mmCIF file of C-alpha atoms in Angstrom:
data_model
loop_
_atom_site.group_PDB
_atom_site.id
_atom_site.type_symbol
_atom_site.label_atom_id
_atom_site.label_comp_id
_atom_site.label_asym_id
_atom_site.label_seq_id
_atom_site.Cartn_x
_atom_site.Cartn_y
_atom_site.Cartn_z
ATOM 1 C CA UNK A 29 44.128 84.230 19.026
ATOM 2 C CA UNK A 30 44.467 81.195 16.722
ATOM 3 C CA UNK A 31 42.036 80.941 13.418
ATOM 4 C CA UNK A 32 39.200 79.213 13.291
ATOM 5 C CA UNK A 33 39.354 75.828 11.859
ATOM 6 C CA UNK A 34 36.671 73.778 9.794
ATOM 7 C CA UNK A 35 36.475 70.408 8.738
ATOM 8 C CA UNK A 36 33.836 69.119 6.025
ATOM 9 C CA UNK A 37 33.953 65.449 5.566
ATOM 10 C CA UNK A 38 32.656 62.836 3.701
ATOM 11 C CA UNK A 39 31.544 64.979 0.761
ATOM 12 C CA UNK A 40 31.438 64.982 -2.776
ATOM 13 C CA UNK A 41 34.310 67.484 -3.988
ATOM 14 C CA UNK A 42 33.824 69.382 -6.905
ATOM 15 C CA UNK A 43 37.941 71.323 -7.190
ATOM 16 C CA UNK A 44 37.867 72.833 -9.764
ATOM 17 C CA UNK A 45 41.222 72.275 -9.745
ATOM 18 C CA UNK A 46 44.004 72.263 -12.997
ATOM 19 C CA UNK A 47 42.807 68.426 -13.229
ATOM 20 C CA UNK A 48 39.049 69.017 -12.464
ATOM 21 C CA UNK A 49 39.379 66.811 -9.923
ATOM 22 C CA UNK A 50 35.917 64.904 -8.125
ATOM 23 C CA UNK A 51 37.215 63.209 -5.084
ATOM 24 C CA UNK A 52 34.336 61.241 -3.604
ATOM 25 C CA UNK A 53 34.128 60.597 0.495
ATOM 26 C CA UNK A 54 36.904 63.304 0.265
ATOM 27 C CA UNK A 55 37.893 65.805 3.298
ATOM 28 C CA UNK A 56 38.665 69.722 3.075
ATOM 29 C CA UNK A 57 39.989 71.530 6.285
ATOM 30 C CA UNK A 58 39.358 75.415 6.348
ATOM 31 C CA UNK A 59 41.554 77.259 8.511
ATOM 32 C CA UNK A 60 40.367 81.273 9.081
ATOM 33 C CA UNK A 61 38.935 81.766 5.150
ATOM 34 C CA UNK A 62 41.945 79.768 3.245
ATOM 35 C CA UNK A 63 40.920 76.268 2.787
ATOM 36 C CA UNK A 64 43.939 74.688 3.651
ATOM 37 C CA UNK A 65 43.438 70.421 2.424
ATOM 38 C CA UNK A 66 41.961 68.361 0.151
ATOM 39 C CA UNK A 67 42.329 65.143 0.814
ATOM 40 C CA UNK A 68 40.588 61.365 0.052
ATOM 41 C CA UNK A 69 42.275 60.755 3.851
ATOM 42 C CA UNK A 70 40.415 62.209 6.904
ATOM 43 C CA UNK A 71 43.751 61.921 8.735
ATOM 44 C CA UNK A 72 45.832 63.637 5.894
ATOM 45 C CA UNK A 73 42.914 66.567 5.762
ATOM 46 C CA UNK A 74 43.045 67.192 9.273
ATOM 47 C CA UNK A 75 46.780 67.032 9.613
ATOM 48 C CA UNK A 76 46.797 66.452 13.506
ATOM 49 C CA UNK A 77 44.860 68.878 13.890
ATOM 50 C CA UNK A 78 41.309 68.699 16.236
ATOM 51 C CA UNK A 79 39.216 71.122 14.379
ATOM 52 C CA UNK A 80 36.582 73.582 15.800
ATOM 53 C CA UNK A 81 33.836 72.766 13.822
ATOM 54 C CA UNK A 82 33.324 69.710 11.695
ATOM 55 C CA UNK A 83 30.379 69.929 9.195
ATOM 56 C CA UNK A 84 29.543 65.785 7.725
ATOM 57 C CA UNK A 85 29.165 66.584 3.906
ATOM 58 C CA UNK A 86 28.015 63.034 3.219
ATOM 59 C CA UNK A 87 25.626 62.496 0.071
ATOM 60 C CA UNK A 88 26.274 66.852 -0.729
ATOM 61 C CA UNK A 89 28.340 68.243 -3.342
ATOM 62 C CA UNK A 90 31.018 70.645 -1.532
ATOM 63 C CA UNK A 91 32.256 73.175 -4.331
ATOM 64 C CA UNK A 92 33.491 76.670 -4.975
ATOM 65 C CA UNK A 93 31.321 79.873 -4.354
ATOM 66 C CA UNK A 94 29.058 80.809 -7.378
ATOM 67 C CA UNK A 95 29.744 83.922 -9.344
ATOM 68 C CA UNK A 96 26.628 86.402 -10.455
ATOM 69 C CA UNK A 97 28.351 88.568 -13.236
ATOM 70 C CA UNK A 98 25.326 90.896 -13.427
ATOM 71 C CA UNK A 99 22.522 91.484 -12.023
ATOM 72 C CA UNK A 100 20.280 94.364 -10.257
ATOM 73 C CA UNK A 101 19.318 94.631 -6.743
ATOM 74 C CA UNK A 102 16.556 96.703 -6.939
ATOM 75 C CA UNK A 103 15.102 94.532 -9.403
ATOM 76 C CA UNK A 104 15.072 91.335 -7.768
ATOM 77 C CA UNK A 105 10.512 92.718 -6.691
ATOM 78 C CA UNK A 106 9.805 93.417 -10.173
ATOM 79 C CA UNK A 107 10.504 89.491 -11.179
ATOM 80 C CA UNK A 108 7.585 88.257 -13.327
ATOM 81 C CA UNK A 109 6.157 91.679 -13.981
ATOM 82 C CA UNK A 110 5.999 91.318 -17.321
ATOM 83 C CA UNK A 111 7.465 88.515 -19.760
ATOM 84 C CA UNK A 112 5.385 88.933 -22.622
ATOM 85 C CA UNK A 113 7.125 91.665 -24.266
ATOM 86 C CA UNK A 114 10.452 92.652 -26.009
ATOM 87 C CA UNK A 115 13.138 93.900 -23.679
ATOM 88 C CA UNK A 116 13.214 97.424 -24.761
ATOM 89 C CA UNK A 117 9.395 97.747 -24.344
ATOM 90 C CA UNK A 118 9.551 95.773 -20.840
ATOM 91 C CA UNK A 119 12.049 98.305 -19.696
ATOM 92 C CA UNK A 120 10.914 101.879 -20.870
ATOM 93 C CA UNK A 121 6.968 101.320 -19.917
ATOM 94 C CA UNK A 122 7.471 99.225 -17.026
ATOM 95 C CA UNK A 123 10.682 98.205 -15.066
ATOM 96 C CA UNK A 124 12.628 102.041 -15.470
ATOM 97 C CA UNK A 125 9.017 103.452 -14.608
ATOM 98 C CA UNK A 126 8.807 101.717 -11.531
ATOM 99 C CA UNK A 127 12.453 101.874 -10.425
ATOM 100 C CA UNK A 128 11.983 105.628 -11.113
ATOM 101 C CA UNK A 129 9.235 106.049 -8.093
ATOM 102 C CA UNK A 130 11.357 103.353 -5.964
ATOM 103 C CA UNK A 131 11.616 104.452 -2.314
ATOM 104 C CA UNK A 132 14.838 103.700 0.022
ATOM 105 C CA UNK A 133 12.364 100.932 1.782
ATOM 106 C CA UNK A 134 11.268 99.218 -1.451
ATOM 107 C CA UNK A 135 15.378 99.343 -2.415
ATOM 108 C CA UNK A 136 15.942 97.818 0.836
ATOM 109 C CA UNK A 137 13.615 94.755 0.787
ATOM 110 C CA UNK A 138 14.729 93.829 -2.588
ATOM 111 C CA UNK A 139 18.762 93.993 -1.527
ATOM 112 C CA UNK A 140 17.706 91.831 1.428
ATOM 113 C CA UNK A 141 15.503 89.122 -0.845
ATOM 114 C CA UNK A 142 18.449 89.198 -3.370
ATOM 115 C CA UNK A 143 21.206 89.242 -0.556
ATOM 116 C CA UNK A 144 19.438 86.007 0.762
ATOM 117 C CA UNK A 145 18.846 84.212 -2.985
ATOM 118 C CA UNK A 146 22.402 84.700 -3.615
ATOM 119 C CA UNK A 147 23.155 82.797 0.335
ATOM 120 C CA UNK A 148 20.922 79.946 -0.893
ATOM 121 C CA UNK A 149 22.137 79.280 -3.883
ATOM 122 C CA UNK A 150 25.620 78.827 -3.191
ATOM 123 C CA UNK A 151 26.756 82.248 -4.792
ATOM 124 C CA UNK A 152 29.642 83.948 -2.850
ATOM 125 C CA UNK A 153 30.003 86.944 -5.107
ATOM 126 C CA UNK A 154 28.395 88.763 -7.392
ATOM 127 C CA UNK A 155 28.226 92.290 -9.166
ATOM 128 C CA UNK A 156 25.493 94.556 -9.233
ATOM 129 C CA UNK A 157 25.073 97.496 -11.503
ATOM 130 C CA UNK A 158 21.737 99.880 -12.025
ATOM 131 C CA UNK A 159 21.803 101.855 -8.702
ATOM 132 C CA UNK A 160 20.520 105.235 -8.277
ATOM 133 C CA UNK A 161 21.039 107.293 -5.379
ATOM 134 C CA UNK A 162 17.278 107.708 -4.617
ATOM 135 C CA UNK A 163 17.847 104.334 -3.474
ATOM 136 C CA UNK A 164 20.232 104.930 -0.881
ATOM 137 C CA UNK A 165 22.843 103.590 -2.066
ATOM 138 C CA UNK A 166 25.029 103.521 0.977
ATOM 139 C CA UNK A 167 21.929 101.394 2.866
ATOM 140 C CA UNK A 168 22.430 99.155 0.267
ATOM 141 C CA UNK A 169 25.787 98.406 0.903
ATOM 142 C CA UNK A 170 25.472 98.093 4.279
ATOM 143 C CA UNK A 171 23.163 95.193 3.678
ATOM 144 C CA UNK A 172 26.031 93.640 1.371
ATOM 145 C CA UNK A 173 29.008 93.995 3.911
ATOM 146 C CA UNK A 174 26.563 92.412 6.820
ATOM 147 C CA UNK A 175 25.804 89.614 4.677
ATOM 148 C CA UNK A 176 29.196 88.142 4.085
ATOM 149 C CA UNK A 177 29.289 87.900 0.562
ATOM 150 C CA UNK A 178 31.830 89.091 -1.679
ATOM 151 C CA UNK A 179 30.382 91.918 -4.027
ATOM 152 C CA UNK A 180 31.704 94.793 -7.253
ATOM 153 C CA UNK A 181 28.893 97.574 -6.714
ATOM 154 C CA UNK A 182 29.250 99.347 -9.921
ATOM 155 C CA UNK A 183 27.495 102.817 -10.148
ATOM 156 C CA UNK A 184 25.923 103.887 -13.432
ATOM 157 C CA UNK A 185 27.474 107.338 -14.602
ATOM 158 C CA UNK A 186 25.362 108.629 -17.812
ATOM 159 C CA UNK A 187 24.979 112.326 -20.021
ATOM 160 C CA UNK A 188 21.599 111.907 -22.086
ATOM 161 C CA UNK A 189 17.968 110.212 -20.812
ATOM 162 C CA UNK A 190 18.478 107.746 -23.898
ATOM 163 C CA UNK A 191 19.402 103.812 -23.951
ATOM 164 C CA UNK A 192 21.027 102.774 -27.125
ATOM 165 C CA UNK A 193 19.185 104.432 -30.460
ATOM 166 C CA UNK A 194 15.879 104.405 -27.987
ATOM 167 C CA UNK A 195 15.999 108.878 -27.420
ATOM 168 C CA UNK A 196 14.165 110.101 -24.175
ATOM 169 C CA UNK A 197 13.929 106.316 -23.273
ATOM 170 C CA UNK A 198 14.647 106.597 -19.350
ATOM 171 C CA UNK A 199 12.245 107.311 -16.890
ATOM 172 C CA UNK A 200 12.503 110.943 -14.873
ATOM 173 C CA UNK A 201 12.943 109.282 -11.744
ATOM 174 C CA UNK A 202 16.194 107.532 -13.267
ATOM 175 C CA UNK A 203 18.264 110.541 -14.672
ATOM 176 C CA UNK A 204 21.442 111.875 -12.786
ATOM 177 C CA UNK A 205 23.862 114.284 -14.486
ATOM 178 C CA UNK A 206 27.013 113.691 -15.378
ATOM 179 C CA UNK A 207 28.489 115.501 -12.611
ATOM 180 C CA UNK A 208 26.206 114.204 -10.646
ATOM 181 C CA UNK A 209 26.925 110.325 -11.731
ATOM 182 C CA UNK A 210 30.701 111.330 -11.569
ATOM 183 C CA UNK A 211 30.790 112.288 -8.171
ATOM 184 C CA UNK A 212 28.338 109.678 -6.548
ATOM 185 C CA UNK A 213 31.376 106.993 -8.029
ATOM 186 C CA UNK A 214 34.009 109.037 -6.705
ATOM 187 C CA UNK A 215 31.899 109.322 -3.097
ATOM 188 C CA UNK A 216 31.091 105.994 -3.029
ATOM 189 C CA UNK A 217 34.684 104.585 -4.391
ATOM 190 C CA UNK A 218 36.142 106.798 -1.121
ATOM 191 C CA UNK A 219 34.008 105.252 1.321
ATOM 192 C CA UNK A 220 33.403 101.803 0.345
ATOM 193 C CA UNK A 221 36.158 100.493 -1.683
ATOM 194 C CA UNK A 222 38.258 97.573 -0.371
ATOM 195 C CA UNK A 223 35.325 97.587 3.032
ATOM 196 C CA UNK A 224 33.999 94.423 4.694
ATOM 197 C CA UNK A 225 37.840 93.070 5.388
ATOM 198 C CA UNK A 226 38.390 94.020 1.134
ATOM 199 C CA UNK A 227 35.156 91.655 -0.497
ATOM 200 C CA UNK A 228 33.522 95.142 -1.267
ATOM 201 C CA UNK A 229 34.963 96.727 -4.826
ATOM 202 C CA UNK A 230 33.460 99.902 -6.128
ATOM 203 C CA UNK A 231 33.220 99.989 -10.511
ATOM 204 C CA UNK A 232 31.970 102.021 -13.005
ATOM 205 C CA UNK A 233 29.121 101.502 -15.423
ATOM 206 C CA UNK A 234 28.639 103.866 -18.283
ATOM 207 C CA UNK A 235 24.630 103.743 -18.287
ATOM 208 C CA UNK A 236 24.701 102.690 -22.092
ATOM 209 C CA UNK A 237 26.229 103.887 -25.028
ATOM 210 C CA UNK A 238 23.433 105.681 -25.976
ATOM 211 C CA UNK A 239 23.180 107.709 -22.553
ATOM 212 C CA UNK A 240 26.970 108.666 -22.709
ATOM 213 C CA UNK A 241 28.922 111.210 -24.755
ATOM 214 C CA UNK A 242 32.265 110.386 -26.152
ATOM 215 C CA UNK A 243 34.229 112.652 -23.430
ATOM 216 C CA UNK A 244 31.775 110.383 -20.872
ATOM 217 C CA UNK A 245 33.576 107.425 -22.034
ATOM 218 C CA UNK A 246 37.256 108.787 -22.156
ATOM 219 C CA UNK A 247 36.631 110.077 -18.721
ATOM 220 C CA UNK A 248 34.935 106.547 -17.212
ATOM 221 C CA UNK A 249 38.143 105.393 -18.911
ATOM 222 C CA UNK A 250 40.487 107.316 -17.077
ATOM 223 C CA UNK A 251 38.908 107.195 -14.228
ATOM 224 C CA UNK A 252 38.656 103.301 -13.471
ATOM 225 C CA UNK A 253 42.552 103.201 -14.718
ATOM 226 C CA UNK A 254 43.507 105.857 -11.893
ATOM 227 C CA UNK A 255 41.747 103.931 -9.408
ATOM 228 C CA UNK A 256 42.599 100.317 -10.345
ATOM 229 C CA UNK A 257 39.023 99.467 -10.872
ATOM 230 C CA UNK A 258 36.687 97.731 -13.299
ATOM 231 C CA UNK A 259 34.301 99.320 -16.155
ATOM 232 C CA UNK A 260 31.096 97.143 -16.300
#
């Protein structure tokens, strides 16, 4: 079975290319998820080729996917809570509070609001940190490998209920272990790394500095260097 083949013409390209190239009225053929010309020439783009699908880009920008370096699933409801306030105080009274009494349904609807944001506004991958296993976690994911998008879920891993020099800081409903934390990365690393044809990556957060021991943080080190992976 051949690949799939997609032609977007007339468009504004943005290349991001060694030369930062903008190539007005220009033409890009995709062939299966490589994009395989960029060309000013329509006939040079589609290199004798008839594609499958052909997608006029005229008056539209046509650039790379976005990347979201951080951000929060479950926190895409809580937008506008509060704004009025320093961060520490925003997250201690209200945000960790209310994350802390989250359900798997309220976790769900905000992956699926933040899933579709990300579609909208032209972001292809992004990482998300913060996630607790009252959440469902693996739900979650699910969500993210349906959607298409590329994605590093990194899983917080903490010792101590504290968040920088703020002690006791962390809401009940947000404390794991660190066994506990350990093992949910090593669970989820088994099962989900490299899924959805490779776009899903399992990391490693340490939950602050604050909320980790020394030995924490030698062992988050050692860990994401045995499996290849990234500490966010």
């Amino acid at each position: 079975m051949s690949e799939e083949t997609t032609l977007i013409k007339r468009g504004i390209l943005i290349t991001m290319d060694g030369r930062r190239r903008v190539i007005h009225g220009g033409h890009l053929l995709i062939i299966g998820d490589r994009i395989a010309t960029v060309s000013k020439s329509e006939e040079e783009a589609r290199g004798g080729m008839t594609p499958d699908n052909v997608i006029d880009a005229k008056g539209h920008l046509v650039l790379p996917g976005l990347i979201n370096c951080h951000l929060h699933l479950p926190q895409t409801l809580m937008r506008g809570l509060v704004d009025d306030v320093d961060a520490m105080t925003k997250l201690k009274y209200f945000t960790w509070p209310i994350q802390g009494h989250f359900t798997r349904e309220e976790a769900e609807i905000s992956t699926l609001v933040t899933l579709l944001e990300l579609i909208k506004t032209g972001t292809t991958t992004f990482l998300s940190t913060g996630l607790h296993p009252r959440y469902d976690i693996d739900n979650m994911i699910r969500w993210v490998e349906r959607s298409g998008l590329r994605a590093v879920i990194s899983k917080y891993v903490m010792y101590m209920p504290h968040d920088a020099t703020e002690k006791g800081a962390l809401h009940p409903g947000m404390l794991e272990d660190k066994e506990e934390s350990l093992s949910e990365f090593k669970r989820l690393y088994n099962e989900w790394h490299g899924k959805g044809d490779g776009r899903i990556s399992i990391w490693i957060s340490p939950r602050s500095v604050g909320a980790c021991s020394p030995s924490l943080l030698k062992e988050v080190s050692r860990l994401a260097e045995e499996r290849g992976v990234g500490i966010h």
